[in-house]
Short mmCIF file of C-alpha atoms and ligand atoms in Angstrom, two decimals:
data_model
loop_
_atom_site.label_atom_id
_atom_site.label_comp_id
_atom_site.label_asym_id
_atom_site.label_seq_id
_atom_site.Cartn_x
_atom_site.Cartn_y
_atom_site.Cartn_z
CA MET W 1341 0.19 0.03 -0.14
CA ALA W 1342 2.66 2.50 -0.92
CA GLU W 1343 0.54 4.34 -3.47
CA THR W 1344 0.68 8.05 -3.11
CA TRP W 1345 -2.83 9.74 -2.50
CA MET W 1346 -3.18 10.86 -5.90
CA GLU W 1347 -2.77 7.13 -7.13
CA GLN W 1348 -5.34 6.17 -4.78
CA VAL W 1349 -7.49 8.47 -6.10
CA ARG W 1350 -6.56 7.54 -9.92
CA ASN W 1351 -7.41 3.63 -9.07
CA GLU W 1352 -10.76 4.24 -7.15
CA VAL W 1353 -12.27 1.06 -7.22
CA ARG W 1354 -15.62 1.26 -8.99
CA THR W 1355 -16.51 -1.76 -10.83
CA LEU W 1356 -16.90 -5.21 -10.02
CA GLU W 1357 -13.87 -6.65 -11.73
CA GLN W 1358 -11.81 -4.02 -9.15
CA LEU W 1359 -13.94 -5.22 -6.15
CA GLU W 1360 -13.37 -8.56 -6.91
CA GLN W 1361 -9.92 -8.31 -5.95
CA TYR W 1362 -10.49 -7.54 -2.44
CA ILE W 1363 -13.54 -9.85 -1.91
CA ASP W 1364 -15.80 -12.31 -2.71
CA VAL W 1365 -19.20 -10.58 -4.24
CA SER W 1366 -22.21 -11.92 -2.95
CA ASP W 1367 -24.75 -12.16 -5.14
CA ASP W 1368 -26.90 -9.39 -3.84
CA GLU W 1369 -24.20 -7.22 -3.99
CA ARG W 1370 -23.31 -8.23 -7.73
CA HIS W 1371 -26.97 -7.60 -8.22
CA ALA W 1372 -27.23 -4.27 -7.37
CA ILE W 1373 -23.97 -3.35 -8.76
CA THR W 1374 -25.13 -4.37 -12.16
CA THR W 1375 -28.58 -2.99 -11.73
CA LEU W 1376 -28.56 0.41 -10.38
CA LYS W 1377 -27.79 3.37 -11.91
CA THR W 1378 -25.61 5.34 -8.80
CA ARG W 1379 -22.33 6.36 -8.35
CA TRP W 1380 -20.19 3.99 -5.98
CA GLY W 1381 -16.54 3.75 -5.49
CA THR W 1382 -13.96 3.53 -2.85
CA THR W 1383 -10.25 4.36 -2.22
CA PRO W 1384 -8.15 0.93 -2.56
CA TYR W 1385 -7.22 1.47 0.64
CA PHE W 1386 -10.50 1.54 2.31
CA ALA W 1387 -11.34 -1.54 0.23
CA SER W 1388 -8.29 -3.62 1.53
CA LEU W 1389 -10.33 -3.20 4.99
CA MET W 1390 -13.24 -5.12 3.57
CA ASP W 1391 -13.74 -8.30 5.12
CA LYS W 1392 -13.46 -10.69 2.07
CA ASP W 1393 -15.88 -13.37 3.04
CA ASP W 1394 -18.56 -11.25 4.92
CA PRO W 1395 -21.47 -9.25 3.37
CA THR W 1396 -22.25 -7.67 6.20
CA CYS W 1397 -19.02 -6.06 7.05
CA PRO W 1398 -19.33 -2.66 8.09
CA ILE W 1399 -16.80 -1.30 5.70
CA ARG W 1400 -18.58 -3.39 2.82
CA MET W 1401 -22.09 -1.85 3.70
CA GLN W 1402 -21.13 1.46 3.85
CA VAL W 1403 -19.30 1.29 0.28
CA ILE W 1404 -21.50 -1.17 -1.79
CA PRO W 1405 -24.65 -0.67 -3.44
CA SER W 1406 -27.76 -2.66 -2.37
CA MET W 1407 -31.29 -3.08 -3.95
CA LYS W 1408 -32.78 -2.03 -0.57
CA GLU W 1409 -31.47 1.63 -1.89
CA GLN W 1410 -34.66 1.41 -4.54
CA VAL W 1411 -36.94 1.24 -1.15
CA ASN W 1412 -38.08 4.85 -0.15
CA GLU W 1413 -40.94 4.37 2.37
CA PHE W 1414 -40.01 6.94 4.72
CA GLY W 1415 -37.39 8.98 2.97
CA MET W 1416 -38.66 12.69 2.32
CA LYS W 1417 -38.70 13.56 -1.43
CA ASP W 1418 -36.42 16.88 -2.35
CA TYR W 1419 -34.44 16.17 0.96
CA LEU W 1420 -31.72 18.25 0.58
CA MET W 1421 -33.72 21.37 -0.90
CA TRP W 1422 -35.42 21.23 2.31
CA LYS W 1423 -32.77 20.57 4.60
CA GLU W 1424 -30.00 23.14 3.21
CA ASN W 1425 -32.88 25.78 3.04
CA ARG W 1426 -32.35 26.29 -0.71
CA ALA W 1427 -35.77 27.31 -1.16
CA THR W 1428 -35.94 30.47 0.92
CA ASP W 1429 -36.20 33.83 0.19
CA GLU W 1430 -32.40 34.72 1.08
CA VAL W 1431 -30.63 34.74 -2.11
CA ARG W 1432 -27.61 32.79 -1.74
CA PRO W 1433 -24.97 31.10 -4.08
CA ASP W 1434 -25.71 27.24 -5.02
CA SER W 1435 -22.54 26.71 -2.49
CA ILE W 1436 -23.88 28.10 0.53
CA ALA W 1437 -26.26 26.33 3.08
CA ARG W 1438 -27.36 28.38 5.70
CA GLN W 1439 -29.13 27.36 9.06
CA TYR W 1440 -27.50 29.76 11.67
CA LYS W 1441 -26.79 33.40 12.10
CA ASP W 1442 -23.06 33.41 12.33
CA ARG W 1443 -21.84 30.10 10.64
CA ILE W 1444 -22.59 28.61 6.95
CA ALA W 1445 -21.50 25.65 5.35
CA PHE W 1446 -19.73 26.25 1.92
CA THR W 1447 -19.78 23.35 -0.70
CA VAL W 1448 -16.64 23.44 -2.43
CA THR W 1449 -16.80 20.08 -4.56
CA GLU W 1450 -19.15 17.39 -4.93
CA VAL W 1451 -16.30 14.43 -5.45
CA CYS W 1452 -15.69 12.09 -2.64
CA GLY W 1453 -12.92 9.51 -1.47
CA ILE W 1454 -15.70 6.92 -1.01
CA TYR W 1455 -19.59 7.12 -2.16
CA CYS W 1456 -21.32 6.09 1.26
CA ARG W 1457 -24.24 4.47 0.81
CA HIS W 1458 -26.06 6.20 3.78
CA CYS W 1459 -24.96 9.87 2.65
CA PHE W 1460 -27.49 12.07 3.46
CA ARG W 1461 -26.46 14.39 0.34
CA LYS W 1462 -27.16 11.48 -1.74
CA GLU W 1463 -29.45 13.19 -4.41
CA LEU W 1464 -26.35 15.53 -5.02
CA VAL W 1465 -23.37 13.53 -4.53
CA VAL W 1466 -24.29 9.75 -5.02
CA ASP W 1467 -27.11 9.82 -7.61
CA GLN W 1468 -26.35 13.10 -8.78
CA ASP W 1469 -30.15 14.06 -9.75
CA LEU W 1470 -29.52 17.36 -8.14
CA LYS W 1471 -27.63 19.90 -10.05
CA LEU W 1472 -25.74 22.49 -8.29
CA ARG W 1473 -23.18 24.96 -9.08
CA PHE W 1474 -20.42 25.12 -6.56
CA ASP W 1475 -18.42 28.15 -7.65
CA VAL W 1476 -15.52 28.69 -4.98
CA GLU W 1477 -15.26 32.76 -5.90
CA GLU W 1478 -18.99 33.35 -5.87
CA GLY W 1479 -19.06 31.78 -2.23
CA LEU W 1480 -15.89 33.48 -1.20
CA GLU W 1481 -18.06 36.69 -2.41
CA TRP W 1482 -20.76 36.12 -0.24
CA ILE W 1483 -18.90 35.43 2.76
CA ARG W 1484 -16.80 38.79 2.35
CA GLU W 1485 -20.27 40.52 2.03
CA HIS W 1486 -21.77 39.07 5.07
CA PRO W 1487 -19.88 40.29 8.06
CA GLU W 1488 -21.99 38.23 10.49
CA ILE W 1489 -20.19 35.13 9.23
CA ARG W 1490 -17.52 34.28 11.64
CA ASP W 1491 -17.28 30.40 11.19
CA VAL W 1492 -17.04 28.77 7.87
CA LEU W 1493 -17.53 25.24 7.64
CA VAL W 1494 -15.99 24.11 4.23
CA THR W 1495 -17.73 20.89 3.30
CA GLY W 1496 -18.56 18.70 -0.11
CA GLY W 1497 -18.18 16.14 -1.45
CA ASP W 1498 -14.80 16.31 0.14
CA PRO W 1499 -12.91 19.33 0.44
CA LEU W 1500 -9.50 17.65 0.96
CA LEU W 1501 -9.56 16.06 -2.49
CA LEU W 1502 -8.63 19.46 -3.56
CA SER W 1503 -5.24 19.87 -4.59
CA ASP W 1504 -2.84 21.71 -2.12
CA GLU W 1505 -2.68 24.90 -4.32
CA LYS W 1506 -6.50 25.03 -4.42
CA LEU W 1507 -6.78 24.49 -0.62
CA SER W 1508 -4.03 26.86 0.30
CA TYR W 1509 -5.46 29.38 -2.25
CA LEU W 1510 -9.07 28.87 -0.28
CA ILE W 1511 -7.95 28.61 2.94
CA GLY W 1512 -5.82 31.56 2.44
CA ALA W 1513 -8.55 33.65 0.97
CA LEU W 1514 -11.25 32.64 4.08
CA ARG W 1515 -8.41 33.58 6.45
CA GLU W 1516 -8.02 37.11 4.69
CA ILE W 1517 -11.58 37.95 5.40
CA PRO W 1518 -11.57 39.98 8.99
CA HIS W 1519 -14.89 38.52 10.27
CA VAL W 1520 -14.00 35.09 9.92
CA GLU W 1521 -12.43 33.74 12.85
CA MET W 1522 -12.26 30.00 12.32
CA ILE W 1523 -12.30 27.39 9.43
CA ARG W 1524 -14.03 24.18 9.65
CA ILE W 1525 -13.59 21.32 7.15
CA GLY W 1526 -15.76 18.24 6.90
CA SER W 1527 -13.51 15.25 5.36
CA ARG W 1528 -13.71 11.53 5.71
CA LEU W 1529 -10.25 11.46 4.12
CA PRO W 1530 -8.15 11.05 7.31
CA ILE W 1531 -10.21 7.67 7.67
CA VAL W 1532 -10.98 6.79 3.81
CA LEU W 1533 -7.74 8.08 2.58
CA PRO W 1534 -5.31 8.78 5.42
CA GLN W 1535 -2.53 9.13 2.71
CA ARG W 1536 -3.68 12.54 1.87
CA ILE W 1537 -2.53 13.87 4.86
CA THR W 1538 1.07 14.90 3.87
CA GLU W 1539 3.44 17.86 4.44
CA GLY W 1540 2.27 19.74 1.21
CA LEU W 1541 -1.27 19.62 2.93
CA LYS W 1542 -0.17 20.34 6.37
CA LYS W 1543 1.78 23.69 4.77
CA ALA W 1544 -1.39 24.55 2.76
CA ILE W 1545 -3.77 24.69 5.51
CA GLY W 1546 -1.85 23.94 9.02
CA GLY W 1547 0.79 26.20 10.97
CA PHE W 1548 0.22 28.87 13.85
CA HIS W 1549 -2.41 31.24 12.61
CA LYS W 1550 -4.95 33.38 14.31
CA VAL W 1551 -7.85 31.81 12.38
CA PRO W 1552 -7.43 28.04 13.01
CA VAL W 1553 -8.46 25.12 11.16
CA TRP W 1554 -10.92 22.12 12.80
CA ILE W 1555 -11.27 19.02 10.76
CA ASN W 1556 -14.04 17.08 11.27
CA THR W 1557 -14.09 13.77 9.90
CA GLN W 1558 -16.61 10.55 9.59
CA CYS W 1559 -16.01 7.32 11.37
CA ASN W 1560 -18.66 4.96 12.00
CA HIS W 1561 -16.96 1.85 13.16
CA PRO W 1562 -13.86 0.83 14.77
CA LYS W 1563 -12.66 -1.36 12.15
CA GLU W 1564 -12.00 2.24 10.32
CA ILE W 1565 -9.23 3.26 12.27
CA THR W 1566 -5.51 1.67 11.55
CA ALA W 1567 -2.17 2.64 11.96
CA GLU W 1568 -2.51 4.91 8.75
CA THR W 1569 -5.29 6.99 10.41
CA GLU W 1570 -3.09 7.44 13.81
CA ARG W 1571 -0.37 8.50 11.75
CA ALA W 1572 -2.65 10.97 9.78
CA VAL W 1573 -4.36 12.20 12.99
CA PHE W 1574 -0.88 12.87 14.80
CA GLU W 1575 0.47 15.04 11.49
CA LEU W 1576 -2.76 16.87 11.49
CA LEU W 1577 -2.69 17.68 15.28
CA SER W 1578 0.97 18.35 14.78
CA CYS W 1579 0.54 21.39 13.05
CA GLY W 1580 -2.49 22.70 14.82
CA ILE W 1581 -5.54 21.33 13.09
CA ASN W 1582 -7.86 19.82 15.63
CA VAL W 1583 -9.43 16.80 14.90
CA GLY W 1584 -13.09 15.73 15.66
CA ASN W 1585 -15.55 12.91 14.52
CA GLN W 1586 -19.15 13.40 13.32
CA ALA W 1587 -20.60 9.76 13.31
CA VAL W 1588 -23.63 8.71 11.68
CA LEU W 1589 -25.86 6.11 13.72
CA LEU W 1590 -26.08 3.28 10.91
CA LYS W 1591 -28.69 0.17 11.65
CA GLY W 1592 -26.73 -2.99 11.97
CA ILE W 1593 -23.34 -1.17 11.54
CA ASN W 1594 -22.73 0.91 14.94
CA ASP W 1595 -26.01 0.60 16.67
CA ASP W 1596 -25.29 -1.67 19.25
CA VAL W 1597 -23.53 -1.15 22.91
CA PRO W 1598 -20.03 -2.81 22.21
CA THR W 1599 -19.41 -1.40 18.83
CA PHE W 1600 -20.65 2.07 19.75
CA ARG W 1601 -18.76 1.99 23.09
CA GLU W 1602 -15.51 0.60 21.33
CA LEU W 1603 -15.84 3.21 18.34
CA HIS W 1604 -15.72 6.14 20.96
CA GLN W 1605 -12.94 4.54 22.73
CA LYS W 1606 -10.95 3.94 19.65
CA LEU W 1607 -11.50 7.53 18.51
CA LEU W 1608 -9.96 8.93 21.67
CA ARG W 1609 -6.93 6.43 21.43
CA THR W 1610 -6.71 8.17 17.89
CA ARG W 1611 -6.46 11.50 19.10
CA ILE W 1612 -9.92 12.23 17.59
CA ARG W 1613 -12.24 13.83 19.87
CA PRO W 1614 -16.07 12.74 19.22
CA TYR W 1615 -18.19 15.65 18.59
CA TYR W 1616 -21.49 14.51 17.13
CA VAL W 1617 -23.48 11.18 16.24
CA PHE W 1618 -26.06 12.15 13.87
CA TYR W 1619 -29.31 10.43 13.26
CA CYS W 1620 -29.31 8.94 10.10
CA GLU W 1621 -31.05 11.47 7.83
CA PRO W 1622 -34.76 10.64 6.20
CA ALA W 1623 -33.05 11.24 2.67
CA PRO W 1624 -34.68 8.93 0.14
CA GLY W 1625 -33.25 5.55 -0.43
CA ILE W 1626 -31.62 5.09 2.90
CA ASP W 1627 -34.35 3.46 4.79
CA HIS W 1628 -32.53 0.24 5.70
CA PHE W 1629 -29.89 2.37 7.33
CA ARG W 1630 -32.25 3.96 10.06
CA THR W 1631 -32.76 3.02 13.45
CA PRO W 1632 -35.92 4.85 15.77
CA VAL W 1633 -34.87 8.42 16.87
CA GLU W 1634 -34.20 7.78 20.24
CA LYS W 1635 -31.76 4.84 19.69
CA GLY W 1636 -28.95 7.31 19.66
CA ALA W 1637 -29.63 8.64 23.07
CA GLU W 1638 -30.41 5.10 24.35
CA LEU W 1639 -26.83 4.23 23.40
CA ILE W 1640 -25.21 7.34 24.89
CA ARG W 1641 -26.98 6.04 28.01
CA ASP W 1642 -26.04 2.56 27.49
CA ALA W 1643 -22.84 2.48 25.97
CA LEU W 1644 -21.11 6.19 26.96
CA ARG W 1645 -21.93 8.11 29.71
CA GLY W 1646 -20.52 6.82 33.16
CA HIS W 1647 -19.42 3.78 31.14
CA THR W 1648 -16.33 5.36 29.79
CA THR W 1649 -14.19 8.49 30.01
CA GLY W 1650 -16.36 11.90 29.59
CA LEU W 1651 -13.80 13.06 26.61
CA ALA W 1652 -15.34 10.08 24.67
CA GLN W 1653 -19.09 11.54 24.71
CA PRO W 1654 -20.38 12.97 21.50
CA MET W 1655 -23.73 14.93 21.49
CA TYR W 1656 -26.36 12.95 19.84
CA VAL W 1657 -28.13 15.27 17.12
CA LEU W 1658 -31.14 15.36 14.61
CA ALA W 1659 -29.75 17.20 11.71
CA THR W 1660 -32.89 19.58 10.19
CA ASN W 1661 -33.87 22.34 8.20
CA ILE W 1662 -34.01 24.39 11.25
CA GLY W 1663 -30.58 23.60 12.51
CA LYS W 1664 -29.29 20.46 14.89
CA ILE W 1665 -31.62 19.47 17.26
CA PRO W 1666 -29.83 17.55 20.23
CA LEU W 1667 -31.52 14.37 21.94
CA MET W 1668 -29.71 13.47 25.10
CA PRO W 1669 -30.95 10.69 27.26
CA ASP W 1670 -33.57 11.95 30.07
CA TYR W 1671 -33.07 9.57 32.74
CA TYR W 1672 -31.25 11.86 34.97
CA ILE W 1673 -33.83 13.81 37.10
CA VAL W 1674 -36.18 11.34 38.42
CA ASP W 1675 -38.25 14.05 40.77
CA LYS W 1676 -38.14 17.44 41.44
CA ASN W 1677 -39.92 19.81 44.20
CA ASP W 1678 -39.53 23.01 46.06
CA LYS W 1679 -36.87 21.72 48.19
CA GLU W 1680 -34.93 18.95 46.26
CA TYR W 1681 -33.91 17.17 42.97
CA THR W 1682 -33.58 13.51 42.82
CA LEU W 1683 -30.65 12.45 40.31
CA ARG W 1684 -30.14 8.89 38.66
CA ASN W 1685 -26.98 7.87 37.24
CA TYR W 1686 -25.78 5.40 34.85
CA LYS W 1687 -26.02 2.59 37.44
CA GLY W 1688 -29.56 3.16 38.25
CA GLU W 1689 -28.68 4.56 41.68
CA THR W 1690 -30.22 7.92 43.18
CA THR W 1691 -29.00 10.96 45.14
CA LYS W 1692 -30.54 14.13 46.00
CA ILE W 1693 -29.21 17.89 45.89
CA PRO W 1694 -30.97 21.02 47.31
CA ASN W 1695 -33.08 23.00 44.88
CA MET W 1696 -32.37 26.66 44.53
CA PRO W 1697 -35.03 28.90 44.21
CA ALA W 1698 -34.61 31.65 41.57
C1 PLP M 2177 -24.20 21.58 10.78
C2 PLP M 2177 -24.10 22.75 10.24
C3 PLP M 2177 -23.49 23.73 10.72
C4 PLP M 2177 -22.55 23.73 12.18
O1 PLP M 2177 -23.28 23.47 13.23
P1 PLP M 2177 -22.61 23.50 14.56
O2 PLP M 2177 -23.38 23.02 15.41
O3 PLP M 2177 -21.88 24.43 14.88
O4 PLP M 2177 -21.43 22.25 14.50
C5 PLP M 2177 -23.94 25.18 10.08
N1 PLP M 2177 -24.68 25.33 9.15
C6 PLP M 2177 -25.09 24.47 8.54
C7 PLP M 2177 -26.07 24.81 7.53
C8 PLP M 2177 -25.09 23.00 9.07
O5 PLP M 2177 -25.48 22.18 8.33
S1 SF4 M 2178 -17.88 11.39 2.33
FE1 SF4 M 2178 -19.52 12.76 2.91
S2 SF4 M 2178 -20.62 13.85 1.19
FE2 SF4 M 2178 -19.38 12.01 0.49
S3 SF4 M 2178 -20.67 10.16 0.48
FE3 SF4 M 2178 -19.77 9.96 2.37
S4 SF4 M 2178 -21.24 11.13 3.34
FE4 SF4 M 2178 -21.56 12.02 1.34
#
């Protein structure tokens, strides 16, 4: 696996024949690959993490198309238009999605390192039914004209697939905008293409600077973390870039207590701070990945809070068109009166503290 990141991108695994070099493709997988008209693919590195014999391998399930994607009983039509408030009165470039006053998501590409089957931007990124225009200059100009924007989330697609030169230009241009205080990059590459974290990338976006860069990656299963990931994350931290994780709660992949706990412990061991766990969004064609809404809060209650290190606790959120809505477990307050609160811990033990009149 001595390939450079660009060779990895050139050698993307996206045909049945290529996939067969990594795994014994099941009949269902073969049927979906040859029938569905959908963009799919992975870096050779991420493909090499697949279990050769097990179609329920979490890496396989995230990468290989399934006939279940044709079912859309519970998904929303035109999901992305709703979710990203693209149909509202405020005139914005296609590249700018807005839900909050002080921060925006800035889409700079629609190309990814892998095409996640559960992607909530599937209409755009995977199925390519939705056509939008991502003009970086137009987006930068919009941000320059909006002094209330202090936090820019550069997203995609996968922004780290841009060349060092383009990233250096983009991050440099954002850092020159006086009201931009911080930059966040959403990228799966530390997980699916850790080879991308090079000296050149560190020079392009890292270093001591008054406008810091934070990277939020997406890792959904402990199997996605390797020695390569550890190296990549360390390199990012070594040039001042913080690394967080935004996992997606996925049925059959990470929705059981042991996997959920191991994922969060392993992230910390890799120096990645768990930030969010997202409810799998009601985008079309991903019903088979979605759990009941409460599941994420139950997992935090049963797998994390109290059971392991406090730093390993993400916030569980539902991403909606009006922003992210946190949904945390609500077992803590058993009773409350004028005098005191009765509180419950993760073991079911209770204690009391005095109430404080306002
Ligand atoms: C997720 C998101 C943000 C950032 O939300 P945080 O809670 O600050 O991480 C900002 N804008 C849009 C459109 C988003 O989807
Ligand atoms: S990397 Fe992100 S944008 Fe790309 S397919 Fe996966 S979830 Fe979607």
